[in-house]
Amino acid sequence: MYQNHTIKIYNSLTGEKEVFKPINAGHIGMYVCGPTVYSNVHLGNVRTFMSFDMIFRYLKHLGYKVRYVRNITDAGHLENDADVGEDKITKKARLEEIEPMEIVQRYTVDFHNVLDQFNFLPPSIEPTATGHIIEQIELISTIIDNGFAYEVNGSVYFDVHKYNETNNYGILSKRKLEDLIHNTRALDGQSDKRNPQDFALWKKAEPTHIMRWASPWSDGFPGWHLECTAMSTKYLGEQFDIHGGGMDLKFPHHECEIAQNQAAKGKSPVNYWMHANMLELNGARMSKSTGNTINPAELLSGENTIMSKAYAPSVVRFFMMQSSYRSILDLTDDGLLASEKGFYRLMEAIKYSNDLNVCNTSSFNVLDWKQRCYDAMDDDFNTPILIATLFEASKFINQIKDGSASITAEDLEILKATLHTFTFDVLGLEDTAKSETGTDKLNGAVEILINLRKEARINKDFVLSDKIRDELAAVGITLKDGREGTTFTTN
């Protein structure tokens, strides 16, 4: 199936949409930088991982064999993404007076639980930094042997200036080394580095540092940037197709990954760099210090002071899919409320599609509509256009139901299959009417009230009829009267 599709991907390396050509026909290697497991997963990170989950789903749907690697950072990530300070996991462990690996376990479990709630597919491989110390030490040794790193007092640093003599440090972020030098403050006692722009490949552990490993240079721990180079190339090869992550990782993390691979292997590791954009909250950056923040659990439970109510995971996912992964997305209560209505309208149309009457003609070009669904996704995974196209089908289904449009049996099967594929398999949405606990009982109770209202109307007791309708509406249940009878939706 993929042979019939020309996918275009916006490549952050070139700043252009490019026709996607895998290194090996029919096979795709994709690496996405995973979480540093020292706290509950941030909602902005959820959006990034959700974007690549959608991409993973679509590529698999097209028939590609995708090896999707998403790592767990469980060591080596220092405060403020710097080469000095305390390891984020060690710091959290010290504050809570428990072992660092207890922190790792707690927040890895939380990470998986949150992603399960949003219906993520698991990656093909989920390696950890601590599980690949040997590979990282070997990579450092190669970089030193190639003349692009140096050891000082047990720590090893990447020589950015030496590297830039024959390569381009800044090729991804479009930053120039000269500008970085100009904007860099004094070293403030960091005398181990030859230049402020150099970054750590291995850090000698201080006596109080708990997470440490033996190496040829010292007992210490690897640099944060190194782990992704080691793990991505181990499982995907020295060159692979797609590397993804959040926009905030473009520099320095991804820039350093390119430099490390180029220094060790003599080649750039990735053909297509993809970056998901930021998630804002009510028009401003999320920040714990200002109180402008909300985590996934608070959003789904409604236990917060920012949103008016709780939102189902698929509603949140639908909201996020209504924006391009490359666009800044503003999370607001109004936006979620609108998405909730749209989500249930789509679910309702899919439910109706199972009970439509067919005839000998179709008043809707189903094959053209199906192609436009694929065209949207082939154009850099344009989920906003895809969703707009799905709503065209939703409108058509309602027209068939009302008798103002018609469809053949063959076209109906294509319509239903395509709706199911893109709504559930590609966008990863779930029909909450099927999955929410207690829904069957709710449906039964509402049906009883609908029948009581019907009897009241037959008996011309319109006061009771209106009372049932209005009181259901007050608790978020809307009744709709049509030719087929009365149906309801939940808001």
Short mmCIF file of C-alpha atoms in Angstrom, two decimals:
data_model
loop_
_atom_site.label_atom_id
_atom_site.label_comp_id
_atom_site.label_asym_id
_atom_site.label_seq_id
_atom_site.Cartn_x
_atom_site.Cartn_y
_atom_site.Cartn_z
CA MET A 1 0.00 0.00 0.00
CA TYR A 2 2.84 2.43 0.82
CA GLN A 3 4.08 2.04 -2.76
CA ASN A 4 1.06 4.09 -3.87
CA HIS A 5 1.75 7.00 -1.55
CA THR A 6 4.14 9.92 -1.82
CA ILE A 7 4.64 11.21 1.69
CA LYS A 8 6.10 14.65 2.26
CA ILE A 9 7.79 15.42 5.60
CA TYR A 10 8.92 18.80 6.87
CA ASN A 11 12.63 18.26 7.53
CA SER A 12 13.97 20.54 10.25
CA LEU A 13 17.46 20.01 8.83
CA THR A 14 16.64 21.69 5.52
CA GLY A 15 13.63 23.76 6.56
CA GLU A 16 11.58 22.33 3.70
CA LYS A 17 8.97 19.69 2.99
CA GLU A 18 10.70 16.79 1.30
CA VAL A 19 9.49 13.61 -0.37
CA PHE A 20 10.09 10.82 2.12
CA LYS A 21 12.38 8.07 0.83
CA PRO A 22 13.28 5.40 3.40
CA ILE A 23 16.82 4.08 3.40
CA ASN A 24 15.48 0.55 3.01
CA ALA A 25 12.34 0.15 0.93
CA GLY A 26 9.35 -0.84 3.03
CA HIS A 27 11.23 -0.40 6.31
CA ILE A 28 11.45 2.71 8.53
CA GLY A 29 13.67 3.39 11.51
CA MET A 30 12.32 6.12 13.80
CA TYR A 31 13.84 7.37 17.05
CA VAL A 32 12.10 9.78 19.44
CA CYS A 33 13.71 11.26 22.55
CA GLY A 34 11.79 9.98 25.56
CA PRO A 35 11.28 11.41 29.05
CA THR A 36 13.72 12.04 31.85
CA VAL A 37 11.95 10.10 34.58
CA TYR A 38 12.39 12.32 37.65
CA SER A 39 8.82 13.70 37.82
CA ASN A 40 5.32 13.18 36.42
CA VAL A 41 5.21 13.49 32.67
CA HIS A 42 4.46 17.03 31.48
CA LEU A 43 1.37 17.62 29.32
CA GLY A 44 3.56 19.32 26.70
CA ASN A 45 5.64 16.14 26.48
CA VAL A 46 2.43 14.15 26.09
CA ARG A 47 1.60 16.26 23.05
CA THR A 48 5.01 15.54 21.51
CA PHE A 49 4.77 11.80 22.09
CA MET A 50 1.18 11.84 20.83
CA SER A 51 2.29 13.43 17.57
CA PHE A 52 4.81 10.68 16.95
CA ASP A 53 2.34 8.02 18.04
CA MET A 54 0.05 9.30 15.28
CA ILE A 55 2.92 9.24 12.77
CA PHE A 56 3.85 5.71 13.88
CA ARG A 57 0.24 4.61 13.45
CA TYR A 58 -0.08 6.05 9.95
CA LEU A 59 3.18 4.58 8.68
CA LYS A 60 2.16 1.18 10.03
CA HIS A 61 -1.26 1.55 8.41
CA LEU A 62 0.42 2.11 5.04
CA GLY A 63 2.18 -1.21 5.45
CA TYR A 64 5.66 -0.05 6.42
CA LYS A 65 7.60 -2.20 8.87
CA VAL A 66 8.46 0.46 11.44
CA ARG A 67 11.02 0.05 14.18
CA TYR A 68 10.10 2.81 16.60
CA VAL A 69 12.64 3.42 19.36
CA ARG A 70 11.78 5.77 22.23
CA ASN A 71 14.25 5.94 25.10
CA ILE A 72 13.99 6.43 28.83
CA THR A 73 16.53 8.85 30.31
CA ASP A 74 17.29 7.44 33.76
CA ALA A 75 20.76 8.95 34.32
CA GLY A 76 23.05 11.74 33.21
CA HIS A 77 20.56 14.56 32.63
CA LEU A 78 21.83 17.46 34.72
CA GLU A 79 19.89 20.47 35.95
CA ASN A 80 19.11 23.13 33.33
CA ASP A 81 20.39 20.79 30.60
CA ALA A 82 23.93 21.84 31.53
CA ASP A 83 27.28 20.15 32.23
CA VAL A 84 27.34 21.29 35.84
CA GLY A 85 24.94 20.87 38.71
CA GLU A 86 23.17 17.81 40.00
CA ASP A 87 21.63 14.91 38.11
CA LYS A 88 17.86 15.50 38.04
CA ILE A 89 17.07 11.97 39.22
CA THR A 90 19.71 11.99 41.94
CA LYS A 91 18.47 15.36 43.18
CA LYS A 92 14.87 14.10 43.43
CA ALA A 93 16.06 10.95 45.21
CA ARG A 94 18.04 13.00 47.72
CA LEU A 95 15.07 15.26 48.42
CA GLU A 96 12.78 12.28 49.02
CA GLU A 97 15.49 10.23 50.79
CA ILE A 98 15.07 7.17 48.59
CA GLU A 99 17.20 5.36 46.00
CA PRO A 100 17.51 6.99 42.56
CA MET A 101 16.20 3.86 40.88
CA GLU A 102 13.07 4.12 43.01
CA ILE A 103 12.52 7.52 41.44
CA VAL A 104 13.15 6.01 38.01
CA GLN A 105 10.68 3.19 38.62
CA ARG A 106 7.96 5.43 40.04
CA TYR A 107 7.98 7.92 37.18
CA THR A 108 8.53 5.37 34.43
CA VAL A 109 5.37 3.62 35.62
CA ASP A 110 3.57 6.98 35.73
CA PHE A 111 4.76 7.76 32.20
CA HIS A 112 3.41 4.49 30.86
CA ASN A 113 0.12 4.83 32.73
CA VAL A 114 -0.49 8.31 31.33
CA LEU A 115 0.28 7.23 27.78
CA ASP A 116 -2.00 4.21 28.18
CA GLN A 117 -4.84 6.54 29.16
CA PHE A 118 -4.36 8.44 25.91
CA ASN A 119 -4.33 5.18 23.91
CA PHE A 120 -0.69 5.22 22.78
CA LEU A 121 0.82 2.28 20.97
CA PRO A 122 4.00 1.04 22.68
CA PRO A 123 7.25 1.65 20.79
CA SER A 124 9.09 -1.28 19.23
CA ILE A 125 12.00 -0.81 21.65
CA GLU A 126 12.22 1.33 24.80
CA PRO A 127 15.88 1.32 25.89
CA THR A 128 17.25 3.03 28.99
CA ALA A 129 20.39 5.08 29.41
CA THR A 130 21.60 2.98 32.35
CA GLY A 131 21.18 -0.17 30.26
CA HIS A 132 23.62 1.10 27.64
CA ILE A 133 26.60 2.38 29.61
CA ILE A 134 29.02 0.06 27.77
CA GLU A 135 27.87 1.35 24.37
CA GLN A 136 28.30 4.93 25.54
CA ILE A 137 31.83 4.30 26.85
CA GLU A 138 32.77 2.68 23.52
CA LEU A 139 31.34 5.66 21.63
CA ILE A 140 33.35 8.11 23.75
CA SER A 141 36.54 6.13 23.10
CA THR A 142 35.93 6.30 19.35
CA ILE A 143 35.34 10.05 19.45
CA ILE A 144 38.56 10.54 21.44
CA ASP A 145 40.51 8.35 19.01
CA ASN A 146 39.16 10.42 16.12
CA GLY A 147 40.47 13.61 17.72
CA PHE A 148 37.18 15.27 18.60
CA ALA A 149 37.17 14.86 22.40
CA TYR A 150 39.59 15.29 25.30
CA GLU A 151 39.86 14.09 28.89
CA VAL A 152 40.53 16.40 31.82
CA ASN A 153 40.59 15.30 35.47
CA GLY A 154 38.43 12.24 34.79
CA SER A 155 35.82 14.03 32.66
CA VAL A 156 35.61 13.89 28.86
CA TYR A 157 34.42 16.80 26.72
CA PHE A 158 33.50 17.10 23.07
CA ASP A 159 35.77 19.62 21.31
CA VAL A 160 33.25 21.75 19.44
CA HIS A 161 35.87 24.08 17.93
CA LYS A 162 37.96 21.16 16.58
CA TYR A 163 34.82 19.57 15.17
CA ASN A 164 33.73 22.81 13.50
CA GLU A 165 37.00 22.99 11.53
CA THR A 166 35.76 20.23 9.22
CA ASN A 167 32.04 20.09 10.04
CA ASN A 168 29.16 22.45 10.73
CA TYR A 169 28.18 22.68 14.40
CA GLY A 170 24.82 24.42 14.03
CA ILE A 171 23.63 22.67 10.87
CA LEU A 172 20.29 21.75 12.49
CA SER A 173 19.58 24.77 14.68
CA LYS A 174 21.03 27.22 12.11
CA ARG A 175 23.24 28.74 14.83
CA LYS A 176 26.77 29.86 14.10
CA LEU A 177 29.62 29.00 16.42
CA GLU A 178 30.86 32.57 16.23
CA ASP A 179 27.55 33.81 17.63
CA LEU A 180 27.61 31.18 20.37
CA ILE A 181 31.10 32.30 21.38
CA HIS A 182 30.02 35.93 21.44
CA ASN A 183 26.97 35.20 23.59
CA THR A 184 28.69 32.86 26.05
CA ARG A 185 29.49 34.13 29.53
CA ALA A 186 32.76 33.45 31.32
CA LEU A 187 33.37 29.90 32.51
CA ASP A 188 32.97 30.82 36.18
CA GLY A 189 35.54 28.31 37.34
CA GLN A 190 34.70 25.53 34.87
CA SER A 191 38.39 25.29 33.99
CA ASP A 192 38.18 21.69 32.77
CA LYS A 193 36.67 22.79 29.48
CA ARG A 194 38.87 24.25 26.78
CA ASN A 195 35.95 26.31 25.52
CA PRO A 196 32.53 27.14 26.98
CA GLN A 197 30.78 25.60 23.96
CA ASP A 198 32.29 22.15 24.59
CA PHE A 199 29.88 19.66 26.12
CA ALA A 200 30.33 16.67 28.39
CA LEU A 201 30.53 13.13 27.07
CA TRP A 202 31.51 11.73 30.48
CA LYS A 203 31.45 13.39 33.89
CA LYS A 204 33.58 12.33 36.84
CA ALA A 205 31.25 11.75 39.77
CA GLU A 206 31.64 13.76 42.92
CA PRO A 207 31.99 11.69 46.14
CA THR A 208 28.32 12.29 46.98
CA HIS A 209 27.03 11.32 43.51
CA ILE A 210 25.12 8.05 43.82
CA MET A 211 24.65 6.97 40.20
CA ARG A 212 28.14 6.13 38.90
CA TRP A 213 29.86 3.61 36.68
CA ALA A 214 33.48 2.61 36.08
CA SER A 215 35.11 3.88 32.89
CA PRO A 216 38.66 4.29 31.51
CA TRP A 217 38.58 7.90 32.70
CA SER A 218 36.88 7.81 36.11
CA ASP A 219 33.96 6.53 38.09
CA GLY A 220 31.26 8.73 36.68
CA PHE A 221 28.27 8.94 34.39
CA PRO A 222 27.60 9.70 30.70
CA GLY A 223 26.53 13.03 29.29
CA TRP A 224 22.87 13.49 28.48
CA HIS A 225 23.38 14.01 24.73
CA LEU A 226 25.45 10.85 24.37
CA GLU A 227 22.79 8.31 25.33
CA CYS A 228 20.53 9.04 22.36
CA THR A 229 23.41 8.72 19.90
CA ALA A 230 24.42 5.39 21.40
CA MET A 231 20.93 3.90 21.56
CA SER A 232 19.55 5.20 18.27
CA THR A 233 22.50 3.91 16.24
CA LYS A 234 22.60 0.58 18.11
CA TYR A 235 19.02 -0.28 17.21
CA LEU A 236 18.55 1.63 13.95
CA GLY A 237 22.02 1.68 12.39
CA GLU A 238 24.60 4.40 11.79
CA GLN A 239 22.10 6.15 9.53
CA PHE A 240 18.34 5.91 9.91
CA ASP A 241 15.21 7.58 8.60
CA ILE A 242 13.47 9.74 11.21
CA HIS A 243 14.53 11.35 14.46
CA GLY A 244 11.83 13.17 16.41
CA GLY A 245 11.37 15.18 19.56
CA GLY A 246 10.12 18.43 20.95
CA MET A 247 11.15 21.76 19.49
CA ASP A 248 13.04 22.52 22.70
CA LEU A 249 15.46 19.66 21.97
CA LYS A 250 16.66 21.00 18.63
CA PHE A 251 19.48 22.86 20.40
CA PRO A 252 21.61 21.75 22.05
CA HIS A 253 20.48 18.12 22.36
CA HIS A 254 19.86 17.19 18.74
CA GLU A 255 22.66 19.41 17.49
CA CYS A 256 25.04 17.52 19.76
CA GLU A 257 23.68 14.19 18.56
CA ILE A 258 24.59 15.08 14.98
CA ALA A 259 28.07 16.19 16.04
CA GLN A 260 28.70 13.03 18.08
CA ASN A 261 27.66 10.71 15.27
CA GLN A 262 29.60 12.67 12.68
CA ALA A 263 32.70 12.61 14.92
CA ALA A 264 32.40 8.88 15.64
CA LYS A 265 31.10 7.47 12.34
CA GLY A 266 31.96 10.15 9.82
CA LYS A 267 28.34 10.55 8.73
CA SER A 268 25.19 12.39 9.74
CA PRO A 269 22.89 9.95 11.56
CA VAL A 270 19.43 11.00 10.36
CA ASN A 271 17.79 11.82 7.03
CA TYR A 272 14.65 13.52 8.38
CA TRP A 273 14.59 15.51 11.61
CA MET A 274 11.06 16.19 12.88
CA HIS A 275 10.13 18.52 15.74
CA ALA A 276 6.77 18.88 17.46
CA ASN A 277 5.96 22.38 18.64
CA MET A 278 5.14 23.67 22.11
CA LEU A 279 1.94 23.47 24.12
CA GLU A 280 0.80 26.67 25.81
CA LEU A 281 -1.87 27.14 28.48
CA ASN A 282 -4.30 30.05 28.09
CA GLY A 283 -1.95 31.91 25.76
CA ALA A 284 1.16 31.67 27.92
CA ARG A 285 3.98 29.26 28.51
CA MET A 286 3.27 26.58 31.09
CA SER A 287 5.21 27.34 34.26
CA LYS A 288 5.08 25.95 37.77
CA SER A 289 6.53 29.17 39.17
CA THR A 290 3.64 31.28 37.85
CA GLY A 291 0.98 28.66 38.53
CA ASN A 292 0.11 28.49 34.83
CA THR A 293 0.33 24.73 34.63
CA ILE A 294 -1.82 21.63 34.58
CA ASN A 295 -0.74 17.99 34.47
CA PRO A 296 -2.50 15.13 32.66
CA ALA A 297 -4.10 13.71 35.83
CA GLU A 298 -5.58 17.10 36.76
CA LEU A 299 -6.92 17.63 33.24
CA LEU A 300 -8.57 14.21 33.08
CA SER A 301 -9.98 14.27 36.62
CA GLY A 302 -11.18 17.89 36.59
CA GLU A 303 -9.35 18.48 39.88
CA ASN A 304 -7.88 21.85 38.94
CA THR A 305 -8.75 25.54 39.04
CA ILE A 306 -8.10 26.19 35.34
CA MET A 307 -10.66 24.11 33.46
CA SER A 308 -14.43 24.08 33.99
CA LYS A 309 -14.73 20.29 34.00
CA ALA A 310 -12.97 16.98 33.48
CA TYR A 311 -12.21 15.88 29.92
CA ALA A 312 -12.04 12.36 28.55
CA PRO A 313 -8.62 11.29 27.23
CA SER A 314 -9.95 10.91 23.67
CA VAL A 315 -11.40 14.44 23.80
CA VAL A 316 -7.96 15.78 24.75
CA ARG A 317 -6.36 13.69 22.03
CA PHE A 318 -8.91 14.94 19.49
CA PHE A 319 -8.17 18.52 20.57
CA MET A 320 -4.45 18.00 20.02
CA MET A 321 -4.97 16.31 16.65
CA GLN A 322 -6.96 19.34 15.44
CA SER A 323 -3.70 21.25 15.26
CA SER A 324 -0.63 20.48 13.14
CA TYR A 325 2.16 18.90 15.15
CA ARG A 326 4.42 21.75 13.96
CA SER A 327 2.12 24.50 15.28
CA ILE A 328 2.12 26.02 18.75
CA LEU A 329 -1.07 24.80 20.43
CA ASP A 330 -2.89 26.83 23.06
CA LEU A 331 -4.72 24.66 25.60
CA THR A 332 -7.87 26.47 26.75
CA ASP A 333 -11.16 25.48 28.33
CA ASP A 334 -13.10 26.96 25.40
CA GLY A 335 -10.98 25.01 22.95
CA LEU A 336 -11.51 21.76 24.82
CA LEU A 337 -15.26 22.35 25.10
CA ALA A 338 -15.48 22.92 21.35
CA SER A 339 -13.37 19.83 20.67
CA GLU A 340 -15.56 17.79 23.00
CA LYS A 341 -18.66 18.69 21.00
CA GLY A 342 -16.89 17.90 17.75
CA PHE A 343 -15.57 14.60 19.06
CA TYR A 344 -19.00 13.37 20.15
CA ARG A 345 -20.52 14.57 16.89
CA LEU A 346 -18.00 12.41 15.02
CA MET A 347 -18.63 9.43 17.29
CA GLU A 348 -22.37 9.84 16.75
CA ALA A 349 -21.94 9.86 12.98
CA ILE A 350 -19.84 6.70 13.10
CA LYS A 351 -22.55 5.04 15.20
CA TYR A 352 -25.25 6.14 12.74
CA SER A 353 -23.23 4.77 9.80
CA ASN A 354 -24.00 1.23 10.96
CA ASP A 355 -27.75 1.69 10.50
CA LEU A 356 -28.05 3.65 7.26
CA ASN A 357 -30.42 2.68 4.47
CA VAL A 358 -28.81 2.05 1.08
CA CYS A 359 -30.11 2.54 -2.44
CA ASN A 360 -28.90 2.34 -6.04
CA THR A 361 -27.12 5.69 -6.22
CA SER A 362 -24.72 7.73 -4.14
CA SER A 363 -24.96 11.49 -3.85
CA PHE A 364 -21.43 11.72 -2.42
CA ASN A 365 -18.17 10.79 -4.13
CA VAL A 366 -16.85 8.38 -1.52
CA LEU A 367 -13.68 7.40 -3.39
CA ASP A 368 -12.70 11.05 -3.86
CA TRP A 369 -13.37 11.68 -0.16
CA LYS A 370 -11.26 8.67 0.84
CA GLN A 371 -8.38 9.88 -1.32
CA ARG A 372 -8.50 13.30 0.30
CA CYS A 373 -8.13 11.65 3.71
CA TYR A 374 -4.91 10.03 2.51
CA ASP A 375 -3.77 13.21 0.78
CA ALA A 376 -4.02 15.09 4.08
CA MET A 377 -1.90 12.56 5.94
CA ASP A 378 0.62 12.26 3.11
CA ASP A 379 1.16 16.01 3.34
CA ASP A 380 3.33 16.07 6.48
CA PHE A 381 0.67 14.26 8.55
CA ASN A 382 -1.84 17.09 8.31
CA THR A 383 -4.35 15.97 10.94
CA PRO A 384 -6.37 19.26 10.92
CA ILE A 385 -7.21 18.75 7.25
CA LEU A 386 -7.89 15.06 7.87
CA ILE A 387 -10.37 15.87 10.65
CA ALA A 388 -12.11 18.48 8.50
CA THR A 389 -12.45 15.82 5.80
CA LEU A 390 -13.86 13.31 8.31
CA PHE A 391 -16.49 15.87 9.28
CA GLU A 392 -17.56 16.05 5.62
CA ALA A 393 -18.48 12.38 5.94
CA SER A 394 -20.22 13.08 9.25
CA LYS A 395 -22.38 15.72 7.56
CA PHE A 396 -23.17 13.35 4.70
CA ILE A 397 -24.18 10.58 7.11
CA ASN A 398 -26.64 12.91 8.81
CA GLN A 399 -28.05 13.85 5.39
CA ILE A 400 -28.60 10.18 4.55
CA LYS A 401 -30.25 9.70 7.93
CA ASP A 402 -32.58 12.65 7.24
CA GLY A 403 -33.40 11.38 3.76
CA SER A 404 -31.77 14.25 1.87
CA ALA A 405 -28.86 12.16 0.53
CA SER A 406 -28.31 8.59 -0.64
CA ILE A 407 -25.55 5.97 -0.75
CA THR A 408 -25.02 2.55 -2.32
CA ALA A 409 -24.14 -0.52 -0.27
CA GLU A 410 -20.64 -0.63 -1.77
CA ASP A 411 -19.93 3.04 -1.04
CA LEU A 412 -21.29 2.67 2.48
CA GLU A 413 -18.80 -0.10 3.24
CA ILE A 414 -15.94 2.06 1.94
CA LEU A 415 -17.19 5.02 3.96
CA LYS A 416 -17.47 3.02 7.19
CA ALA A 417 -14.09 1.32 6.78
CA THR A 418 -12.32 4.59 6.00
CA LEU A 419 -13.96 6.41 8.91
CA HIS A 420 -12.92 3.62 11.26
CA THR A 421 -9.37 3.50 9.91
CA PHE A 422 -8.60 7.20 10.25
CA THR A 423 -10.58 7.87 13.43
CA PHE A 424 -9.48 4.91 15.51
CA ASP A 425 -6.40 3.38 13.86
CA VAL A 426 -4.58 6.52 12.69
CA LEU A 427 -5.75 9.31 15.02
CA GLY A 428 -5.85 6.83 17.90
CA LEU A 429 -9.22 7.98 19.25
CA GLU A 430 -11.44 5.71 21.29
CA ASP A 431 -15.23 5.66 21.36
CA THR A 432 -15.82 6.68 24.97
CA ALA A 433 -19.39 5.48 24.73
CA LYS A 434 -17.90 1.98 24.58
CA SER A 435 -15.04 2.38 27.01
CA GLU A 436 -16.32 4.45 29.90
CA THR A 437 -17.36 2.50 33.01
CA GLY A 438 -21.08 2.66 33.66
CA THR A 439 -22.01 3.86 30.18
CA ASP A 440 -24.39 0.96 29.52
CA LYS A 441 -26.29 1.79 32.71
CA LEU A 442 -26.40 5.46 31.75
CA ASN A 443 -27.72 4.59 28.30
CA GLY A 444 -30.42 2.41 29.83
CA ALA A 445 -31.49 5.11 32.27
CA VAL A 446 -31.69 7.76 29.55
CA GLU A 447 -33.68 5.43 27.31
CA ILE A 448 -36.22 4.99 30.14
CA LEU A 449 -36.55 8.76 30.42
CA ILE A 450 -36.89 9.08 26.64
CA ASN A 451 -39.78 6.57 26.72
CA LEU A 452 -41.42 8.40 29.63
CA ARG A 453 -41.12 11.65 27.68
CA LYS A 454 -42.63 9.96 24.62
CA GLU A 455 -45.62 8.81 26.66
CA ALA A 456 -46.00 12.30 28.12
CA ARG A 457 -46.11 13.81 24.64
CA ILE A 458 -48.68 11.24 23.46
CA ASN A 459 -50.79 12.20 26.48
CA LYS A 460 -50.17 15.88 25.65
CA ASP A 461 -48.43 16.40 28.99
CA PHE A 462 -45.97 18.87 27.53
CA VAL A 463 -44.98 20.25 30.93
CA LEU A 464 -43.56 16.85 31.92
CA SER A 465 -42.10 16.32 28.44
CA ASP A 466 -40.22 19.63 28.54
CA LYS A 467 -39.14 19.04 32.14
CA ILE A 468 -37.47 15.73 31.21
CA ARG A 469 -35.73 17.35 28.23
CA ASP A 470 -34.56 20.44 30.15
CA GLU A 471 -33.32 18.59 33.23
CA LEU A 472 -31.34 16.14 31.11
CA ALA A 473 -29.82 19.10 29.25
CA ALA A 474 -28.85 20.67 32.57
CA VAL A 475 -26.64 17.67 33.36
CA GLY A 476 -25.08 17.56 29.88
CA ILE A 477 -27.42 15.15 28.06
CA THR A 478 -29.00 16.58 24.91
CA LEU A 479 -32.07 14.95 23.35
CA LYS A 480 -32.53 15.10 19.58
CA ASP A 481 -35.90 14.37 17.98
CA GLY A 482 -35.80 13.00 14.42
CA ARG A 483 -37.66 10.80 11.96
CA GLU A 484 -36.09 7.69 13.46
CA GLY A 485 -37.11 8.66 16.99
CA THR A 486 -35.29 10.41 19.84
CA THR A 487 -31.54 10.06 20.34
CA PHE A 488 -29.18 11.68 22.83
CA THR A 489 -25.63 12.92 23.12
CA THR A 490 -23.51 13.65 26.19
CA ASN A 491 -21.56 16.88 26.45
#
